[in-house]
Amino acid sequence: MAAVNDMEKKLAEYKCDTNEAVCLKLVRFPEDLGDESTTFHPEYSHQLFGDDEVAFGYKGLQIQLYYSAGNLSSLFKVKYTARVTDTFDCVEPDDVEGKIREIIPAGFCCNTDDFISLLEKEANFKPFGSLLHTYKVHNVEAGEDLTYQIHKVDTSCPGFREYHERLQTFLMWFIETASFIDVDDDRWDFFLVFEKYNKDGETLYATVGYMTVYNYYVYPDKTRPRVSAFIYSGESARAHGCQLTITSTEDPSENYVKLRDFVLVKLCLTLPSFSSEKLSQGFSEEMVSEAREKLKINKKHARRVYEILRLRNTDMSDEEKAKEFRLEVKKRLYGPYRKNQRELTKMQKCLRPEELASHISQMDTRLQHEELEKSYQDVLAEYRRVLERLAQA
């Protein structure tokens, strides 16, 4: 038994955290290749390496997946300081190279010199699609404003399909439940964000992020765009996200909801129906209509924006005003519990006493009030975070 435990300990030394082992770069200059500060790592790797996000069979494993900043030409290398077969003949390491090859398209480099030669061609890269918007974001470290462009493109644009095959590999590392897009479906639109930068006196473009939007059919003759995924690199992700109007998303993450709340609140501040005077009069159809017509925001999100801005205008140290706000939010949150009460009324007519008692125990009033209070406190904390961010903007 001791020998078995000793063997397990030795084999455990050959396990590597794949979120640390995978090294990503968006390379602008040859010197970036040796600069650790330009390296970033995935948030997720379970879709390739399993739920434990571990690769077995290596010590000092480093999976290098580097992209040229503009065209996303790729360099792929696997390095390690030791492999399990060096010590144990009968144990096979995981095929990490094979797993990466499953997601990266053909045509990548395995030689650094070949990749550097591709970097020299980056000056020929120009953003795909049509230019929608140009904006600036102040970079504290550089001490200057950086210029960004948003382009809209679809799969009919020459060269974009191949570029998108390389671009979408980032989904696997930063979207928890990602899957690749069917580019043959022409209802997809793509919004790309590029940074303009200077290299040897020339203006070049670096890929900063992108967003995919699917145009759902709405009966009888309309479509409704829905954001499916978006990814941004660097510390200014929120600033870039705010430049794109976010209306809805599939399976929104917590970070996405925070960003969506901030963007929509900022947008609705420009609408007359969300003025301080109107906010004090309560949530209205005017708000719903104006948010829908001018910003394509649905009623559910308009209501959430109203509550955030109502909190902003409420003196919570005033007991009466605080109570008024609390009751209004709780009234909305109480909807599911009200539904339960209606179901209980129906059950009283058709269930036997013992069945009814069982259902009533599951709908305990005291417990419902506790859950309602917790929901309100959670919402209040979320709203305050949005307002703190708004105050800093």
PDB file of C-alpha atoms in Angstrom, residues 116-324:
ATOM      1  CA  ILE A 116       8.069  36.884 -37.174  1.00  0.00           C
ATOM      2  CA  SER A 117       8.058  37.014 -40.977  1.00  0.00           C
ATOM      3  CA  LEU A 118       4.242  37.128 -40.833  1.00  0.00           C
ATOM      4  CA  LEU A 119       4.424  40.020 -38.362  1.00  0.00           C
ATOM      5  CA  GLU A 120       6.218  42.027 -41.035  1.00  0.00           C
ATOM      6  CA  LYS A 121       3.114  41.701 -43.226  1.00  0.00           C
ATOM      7  CA  GLU A 122       0.769  43.139 -40.585  1.00  0.00           C
ATOM      8  CA  ALA A 123       0.992  46.551 -42.243  1.00  0.00           C
ATOM      9  CA  ASN A 124      -1.085  45.082 -45.083  1.00  0.00           C
ATOM     10  CA  PHE A 125      -3.931  44.123 -42.745  1.00  0.00           C
ATOM     11  CA  LYS A 126      -7.005  46.335 -42.855  1.00  0.00           C
ATOM     12  CA  PRO A 127     -10.156  45.910 -40.724  1.00  0.00           C
ATOM     13  CA  PHE A 128     -13.014  43.938 -42.267  1.00  0.00           C
ATOM     14  CA  GLY A 129     -16.483  45.316 -42.948  1.00  0.00           C
ATOM     15  CA  SER A 130     -17.874  48.819 -42.688  1.00  0.00           C
ATOM     16  CA  LEU A 131     -16.742  51.406 -40.141  1.00  0.00           C
ATOM     17  CA  LEU A 132     -19.553  52.236 -37.702  1.00  0.00           C
ATOM     18  CA  HIS A 133     -17.899  54.268 -34.981  1.00  0.00           C
ATOM     19  CA  THR A 134     -14.564  55.753 -33.876  1.00  0.00           C
ATOM     20  CA  TYR A 135     -13.850  56.619 -30.246  1.00  0.00           C
ATOM     21  CA  LYS A 136     -10.979  57.247 -27.841  1.00  0.00           C
ATOM     22  CA  VAL A 137     -10.118  55.723 -24.455  1.00  0.00           C
ATOM     23  CA  HIS A 138      -7.526  57.267 -22.186  1.00  0.00           C
ATOM     24  CA  ASN A 139      -4.668  54.904 -21.321  1.00  0.00           C
ATOM     25  CA  VAL A 140      -3.198  55.876 -17.958  1.00  0.00           C
ATOM     26  CA  GLU A 141      -0.021  53.839 -18.401  1.00  0.00           C
ATOM     27  CA  ALA A 142       0.734  55.325 -21.815  1.00  0.00           C
ATOM     28  CA  GLY A 143      -0.465  58.755 -20.745  1.00  0.00           C
ATOM     29  CA  GLU A 144      -2.406  59.280 -23.949  1.00  0.00           C
ATOM     30  CA  ASP A 145      -5.738  58.665 -25.646  1.00  0.00           C
ATOM     31  CA  LEU A 146      -5.874  55.551 -27.811  1.00  0.00           C
ATOM     32  CA  THR A 147      -8.107  55.427 -30.884  1.00  0.00           C
ATOM     33  CA  TYR A 148     -10.504  52.546 -31.524  1.00  0.00           C
ATOM     34  CA  GLN A 149     -12.856  51.637 -34.350  1.00  0.00           C
ATOM     35  CA  ILE A 150     -15.963  49.453 -34.450  1.00  0.00           C
ATOM     36  CA  HIS A 151     -16.643  47.646 -37.722  1.00  0.00           C
ATOM     37  CA  LYS A 152     -19.695  45.640 -38.704  1.00  0.00           C
ATOM     38  CA  VAL A 153     -19.150  42.652 -40.979  1.00  0.00           C
ATOM     39  CA  ASP A 154     -20.893  39.518 -42.202  1.00  0.00           C
ATOM     40  CA  THR A 155     -19.530  36.299 -43.671  1.00  0.00           C
ATOM     41  CA  SER A 156     -19.837  37.510 -47.270  1.00  0.00           C
ATOM     42  CA  CYS A 157     -16.837  39.819 -46.736  1.00  0.00           C
ATOM     43  CA  PRO A 158     -13.756  38.409 -48.564  1.00  0.00           C
ATOM     44  CA  GLY A 159     -11.238  36.861 -46.188  1.00  0.00           C
ATOM     45  CA  PHE A 160     -13.433  37.221 -43.117  1.00  0.00           C
ATOM     46  CA  ARG A 161     -14.382  33.537 -42.783  1.00  0.00           C
ATOM     47  CA  GLU A 162     -10.736  32.520 -42.453  1.00  0.00           C
ATOM     48  CA  TYR A 163     -10.039  35.371 -40.039  1.00  0.00           C
ATOM     49  CA  HIS A 164     -13.109  34.430 -37.972  1.00  0.00           C
ATOM     50  CA  GLU A 165     -11.944  30.810 -37.702  1.00  0.00           C
ATOM     51  CA  ARG A 166      -8.868  32.094 -35.892  1.00  0.00           C
ATOM     52  CA  LEU A 167     -10.773  34.713 -33.901  1.00  0.00           C
ATOM     53  CA  GLN A 168     -13.408  32.359 -32.504  1.00  0.00           C
ATOM     54  CA  THR A 169     -10.798  30.143 -30.830  1.00  0.00           C
ATOM     55  CA  PHE A 170     -10.812  32.748 -28.025  1.00  0.00           C
ATOM     56  CA  LEU A 171     -14.387  31.705 -27.219  1.00  0.00           C
ATOM     57  CA  MET A 172     -13.132  28.412 -25.796  1.00  0.00           C
ATOM     58  CA  TRP A 173     -10.924  30.212 -23.309  1.00  0.00           C
ATOM     59  CA  PHE A 174     -13.257  32.997 -22.138  1.00  0.00           C
ATOM     60  CA  ILE A 175     -16.871  31.797 -22.530  1.00  0.00           C
ATOM     61  CA  GLU A 176     -17.809  29.018 -20.114  1.00  0.00           C
ATOM     62  CA  THR A 177     -20.293  27.242 -22.410  1.00  0.00           C
ATOM     63  CA  ALA A 178     -18.934  28.325 -25.787  1.00  0.00           C
ATOM     64  CA  SER A 179     -19.533  26.634 -29.106  1.00  0.00           C
ATOM     65  CA  PHE A 180     -18.362  27.628 -32.554  1.00  0.00           C
ATOM     66  CA  ILE A 181     -20.739  29.529 -34.818  1.00  0.00           C
ATOM     67  CA  ASP A 182     -22.294  28.123 -37.980  1.00  0.00           C
ATOM     68  CA  VAL A 183     -20.992  30.747 -40.404  1.00  0.00           C
ATOM     69  CA  ASP A 184     -23.202  29.356 -43.172  1.00  0.00           C
ATOM     70  CA  ASP A 185     -26.197  30.873 -41.330  1.00  0.00           C
ATOM     71  CA  ASP A 186     -26.463  34.358 -42.838  1.00  0.00           C
ATOM     72  CA  ARG A 187     -28.428  35.701 -39.855  1.00  0.00           C
ATOM     73  CA  TRP A 188     -25.205  36.264 -37.914  1.00  0.00           C
ATOM     74  CA  ASP A 189     -23.677  39.752 -37.714  1.00  0.00           C
ATOM     75  CA  PHE A 190     -20.242  40.453 -36.296  1.00  0.00           C
ATOM     76  CA  PHE A 191     -18.982  43.628 -34.633  1.00  0.00           C
ATOM     77  CA  LEU A 192     -15.196  43.941 -34.451  1.00  0.00           C
ATOM     78  CA  VAL A 193     -13.214  46.385 -32.324  1.00  0.00           C
ATOM     79  CA  PHE A 194      -9.749  47.450 -33.514  1.00  0.00           C
ATOM     80  CA  GLU A 195      -7.129  49.691 -31.961  1.00  0.00           C
ATOM     81  CA  LYS A 196      -5.102  51.969 -34.230  1.00  0.00           C
ATOM     82  CA  TYR A 197      -1.401  51.998 -33.358  1.00  0.00           C
ATOM     83  CA  ASN A 198       1.852  53.186 -34.891  1.00  0.00           C
ATOM     84  CA  LYS A 199       4.728  50.992 -36.012  1.00  0.00           C
ATOM     85  CA  ASP A 200       7.723  52.441 -37.826  1.00  0.00           C
ATOM     86  CA  GLY A 201       5.679  55.433 -38.908  1.00  0.00           C
ATOM     87  CA  GLU A 202       2.806  53.361 -40.292  1.00  0.00           C
ATOM     88  CA  THR A 203      -0.731  53.065 -38.899  1.00  0.00           C
ATOM     89  CA  LEU A 204      -1.613  49.465 -38.064  1.00  0.00           C
ATOM     90  CA  TYR A 205      -4.725  47.847 -36.590  1.00  0.00           C
ATOM     91  CA  ALA A 206      -4.842  45.456 -33.631  1.00  0.00           C
ATOM     92  CA  THR A 207      -7.804  43.212 -32.874  1.00  0.00           C
ATOM     93  CA  VAL A 208      -9.142  44.215 -29.457  1.00  0.00           C
ATOM     94  CA  GLY A 209     -12.471  42.389 -29.247  1.00  0.00           C
ATOM     95  CA  TYR A 210     -15.607  41.302 -30.989  1.00  0.00           C
ATOM     96  CA  MET A 211     -19.292  40.662 -30.485  1.00  0.00           C
ATOM     97  CA  THR A 212     -21.591  38.251 -32.299  1.00  0.00           C
ATOM     98  CA  VAL A 213     -25.263  39.087 -32.870  1.00  0.00           C
ATOM     99  CA  TYR A 214     -27.929  36.700 -34.132  1.00  0.00           C
ATOM    100  CA  ASN A 215     -30.977  38.114 -35.910  1.00  0.00           C
ATOM    101  CA  TYR A 216     -33.927  36.073 -34.678  1.00  0.00           C
ATOM    102  CA  TYR A 217     -37.075  35.926 -36.772  1.00  0.00           C
ATOM    103  CA  VAL A 218     -40.055  37.649 -35.156  1.00  0.00           C
ATOM    104  CA  TYR A 219     -43.503  37.014 -36.613  1.00  0.00           C
ATOM    105  CA  PRO A 220     -44.719  38.237 -39.007  1.00  0.00           C
ATOM    106  CA  ASP A 221     -41.982  40.194 -40.815  1.00  0.00           C
ATOM    107  CA  LYS A 222     -39.376  41.396 -38.343  1.00  0.00           C
ATOM    108  CA  THR A 223     -36.125  40.250 -36.774  1.00  0.00           C
ATOM    109  CA  ARG A 224     -34.806  40.836 -33.280  1.00  0.00           C
ATOM    110  CA  PRO A 225     -31.022  41.017 -32.804  1.00  0.00           C
ATOM    111  CA  ARG A 226     -29.666  39.173 -29.801  1.00  0.00           C
ATOM    112  CA  VAL A 227     -26.120  39.308 -28.507  1.00  0.00           C
ATOM    113  CA  SER A 228     -24.683  35.809 -28.305  1.00  0.00           C
ATOM    114  CA  ALA A 229     -21.129  36.464 -27.102  1.00  0.00           C
ATOM    115  CA  PHE A 230     -18.564  39.184 -26.747  1.00  0.00           C
ATOM    116  CA  ILE A 231     -14.898  39.205 -25.805  1.00  0.00           C
ATOM    117  CA  TYR A 232     -12.515  42.096 -25.186  1.00  0.00           C
ATOM    118  CA  SER A 233      -8.837  42.015 -24.323  1.00  0.00           C
ATOM    119  CA  GLY A 234      -7.017  44.359 -21.976  1.00  0.00           C
ATOM    120  CA  GLU A 235      -7.997  46.456 -18.967  1.00  0.00           C
ATOM    121  CA  SER A 236     -10.389  48.748 -20.898  1.00  0.00           C
ATOM    122  CA  ALA A 237     -12.957  46.032 -21.583  1.00  0.00           C
ATOM    123  CA  ARG A 238     -15.801  47.998 -19.962  1.00  0.00           C
ATOM    124  CA  ALA A 239     -14.965  51.099 -21.935  1.00  0.00           C
ATOM    125  CA  HIS A 240     -15.151  49.135 -25.177  1.00  0.00           C
ATOM    126  CA  GLY A 241     -18.300  47.294 -24.099  1.00  0.00           C
ATOM    127  CA  CYS A 242     -20.037  50.595 -23.422  1.00  0.00           C
ATOM    128  CA  GLN A 243     -19.570  51.567 -27.046  1.00  0.00           C
ATOM    129  CA  LEU A 244     -21.861  48.761 -28.191  1.00  0.00           C
ATOM    130  CA  THR A 245     -25.558  48.918 -27.355  1.00  0.00           C
ATOM    131  CA  ILE A 246     -26.296  45.740 -25.492  1.00  0.00           C
ATOM    132  CA  THR A 247     -29.928  44.693 -25.684  1.00  0.00           C
ATOM    133  CA  SER A 248     -30.070  41.051 -24.659  1.00  0.00           C
ATOM    134  CA  THR A 249     -27.984  37.924 -24.380  1.00  0.00           C
ATOM    135  CA  GLU A 250     -28.205  34.151 -24.337  1.00  0.00           C
ATOM    136  CA  ASP A 251     -27.465  32.755 -20.851  1.00  0.00           C
ATOM    137  CA  PRO A 252     -26.009  36.019 -19.474  1.00  0.00           C
ATOM    138  CA  SER A 253     -23.069  35.759 -17.091  1.00  0.00           C
ATOM    139  CA  GLU A 254     -22.836  37.858 -13.910  1.00  0.00           C
ATOM    140  CA  ASN A 255     -20.187  40.118 -15.478  1.00  0.00           C
ATOM    141  CA  TYR A 256     -22.344  40.536 -18.568  1.00  0.00           C
ATOM    142  CA  VAL A 257     -25.365  41.590 -16.489  1.00  0.00           C
ATOM    143  CA  LYS A 258     -23.239  44.179 -14.665  1.00  0.00           C
ATOM    144  CA  LEU A 259     -22.003  45.612 -17.941  1.00  0.00           C
ATOM    145  CA  ARG A 260     -25.475  45.553 -19.493  1.00  0.00           C
ATOM    146  CA  ASP A 261     -26.966  47.385 -16.487  1.00  0.00           C
ATOM    147  CA  PHE A 262     -24.288  50.074 -16.663  1.00  0.00           C
ATOM    148  CA  VAL A 263     -24.661  50.574 -20.426  1.00  0.00           C
ATOM    149  CA  LEU A 264     -28.454  50.700 -20.392  1.00  0.00           C
ATOM    150  CA  VAL A 265     -28.582  53.086 -17.419  1.00  0.00           C
ATOM    151  CA  LYS A 266     -26.136  55.403 -19.139  1.00  0.00           C
ATOM    152  CA  LEU A 267     -28.191  55.309 -22.333  1.00  0.00           C
ATOM    153  CA  CYS A 268     -31.536  55.880 -20.590  1.00  0.00           C
ATOM    154  CA  LEU A 269     -30.193  58.932 -18.771  1.00  0.00           C
ATOM    155  CA  THR A 270     -30.511  60.710 -22.137  1.00  0.00           C
ATOM    156  CA  LEU A 271     -34.240  59.952 -22.418  1.00  0.00           C
ATOM    157  CA  PRO A 272     -36.810  62.541 -21.237  1.00  0.00           C
ATOM    158  CA  SER A 273     -39.043  59.851 -19.755  1.00  0.00           C
ATOM    159  CA  PHE A 274     -36.250  58.926 -17.312  1.00  0.00           C
ATOM    160  CA  SER A 275     -35.757  62.468 -16.005  1.00  0.00           C
ATOM    161  CA  SER A 276     -35.657  63.019 -12.242  1.00  0.00           C
ATOM    162  CA  GLU A 277     -39.166  64.476 -12.313  1.00  0.00           C
ATOM    163  CA  LYS A 278     -40.577  61.467 -14.189  1.00  0.00           C
ATOM    164  CA  LEU A 279     -38.730  58.976 -11.992  1.00  0.00           C
ATOM    165  CA  SER A 280     -40.465  60.337  -8.886  1.00  0.00           C
ATOM    166  CA  GLN A 281     -43.841  59.576 -10.512  1.00  0.00           C
ATOM    167  CA  GLY A 282     -43.121  55.848 -10.817  1.00  0.00           C
ATOM    168  CA  PHE A 283     -42.527  53.392 -13.630  1.00  0.00           C
ATOM    169  CA  SER A 284     -44.618  54.306 -16.665  1.00  0.00           C
ATOM    170  CA  GLU A 285     -45.665  53.169 -20.116  1.00  0.00           C
ATOM    171  CA  GLU A 286     -43.911  56.264 -21.449  1.00  0.00           C
ATOM    172  CA  MET A 287     -40.621  54.825 -20.198  1.00  0.00           C
ATOM    173  CA  VAL A 288     -41.360  51.449 -21.753  1.00  0.00           C
ATOM    174  CA  SER A 289     -42.317  52.987 -25.083  1.00  0.00           C
ATOM    175  CA  GLU A 290     -39.413  55.432 -25.349  1.00  0.00           C
ATOM    176  CA  ALA A 291     -36.817  52.841 -24.288  1.00  0.00           C
ATOM    177  CA  ARG A 292     -38.198  50.391 -26.845  1.00  0.00           C
ATOM    178  CA  GLU A 293     -38.516  52.853 -29.729  1.00  0.00           C
ATOM    179  CA  LYS A 294     -35.261  54.769 -29.295  1.00  0.00           C
ATOM    180  CA  LEU A 295     -32.917  52.184 -27.761  1.00  0.00           C
ATOM    181  CA  LYS A 296     -34.541  48.799 -28.566  1.00  0.00           C
ATOM    182  CA  ILE A 297     -34.679  47.990 -24.838  1.00  0.00           C
ATOM    183  CA  ASN A 298     -37.390  45.590 -23.720  1.00  0.00           C
ATOM    184  CA  LYS A 299     -39.811  46.239 -20.844  1.00  0.00           C
ATOM    185  CA  LYS A 300     -37.995  43.996 -18.355  1.00  0.00           C
ATOM    186  CA  HIS A 301     -34.705  45.848 -18.812  1.00  0.00           C
ATOM    187  CA  ALA A 302     -36.441  49.249 -18.854  1.00  0.00           C
ATOM    188  CA  ARG A 303     -37.969  48.428 -15.469  1.00  0.00           C
ATOM    189  CA  ARG A 304     -34.575  47.461 -14.062  1.00  0.00           C
ATOM    190  CA  VAL A 305     -33.056  50.718 -15.341  1.00  0.00           C
ATOM    191  CA  TYR A 306     -35.921  52.664 -13.757  1.00  0.00           C
ATOM    192  CA  GLU A 307     -35.282  51.051 -10.367  1.00  0.00           C
ATOM    193  CA  ILE A 308     -31.547  51.802 -10.541  1.00  0.00           C
ATOM    194  CA  LEU A 309     -32.174  55.455 -11.414  1.00  0.00           C
ATOM    195  CA  ARG A 310     -34.958  55.694  -8.833  1.00  0.00           C
ATOM    196  CA  LEU A 311     -32.462  54.504  -6.200  1.00  0.00           C
ATOM    197  CA  ARG A 312     -30.027  57.152  -7.438  1.00  0.00           C
ATOM    198  CA  ASN A 313     -32.668  59.827  -6.805  1.00  0.00           C
ATOM    199  CA  THR A 314     -33.791  58.472  -3.435  1.00  0.00           C
ATOM    200  CA  ASP A 315     -32.404  59.649  -0.112  1.00  0.00           C
ATOM    201  CA  MET A 316     -32.145  56.267   1.614  1.00  0.00           C
ATOM    202  CA  SER A 317     -31.442  57.944   4.957  1.00  0.00           C
ATOM    203  CA  ASP A 318     -35.045  59.223   4.863  1.00  0.00           C
ATOM    204  CA  GLU A 319     -37.119  56.381   6.313  1.00  0.00           C
ATOM    205  CA  GLU A 320     -40.291  57.216   4.406  1.00  0.00           C
ATOM    206  CA  LYS A 321     -38.541  57.546   1.051  1.00  0.00           C
ATOM    207  CA  ALA A 322     -36.491  54.421   1.656  1.00  0.00           C
ATOM    208  CA  LYS A 323     -39.649  52.497   2.548  1.00  0.00           C
ATOM    209  CA  GLU A 324     -41.419  53.719  -0.576  1.00  0.00           C
TER     210      GLU A 324
END
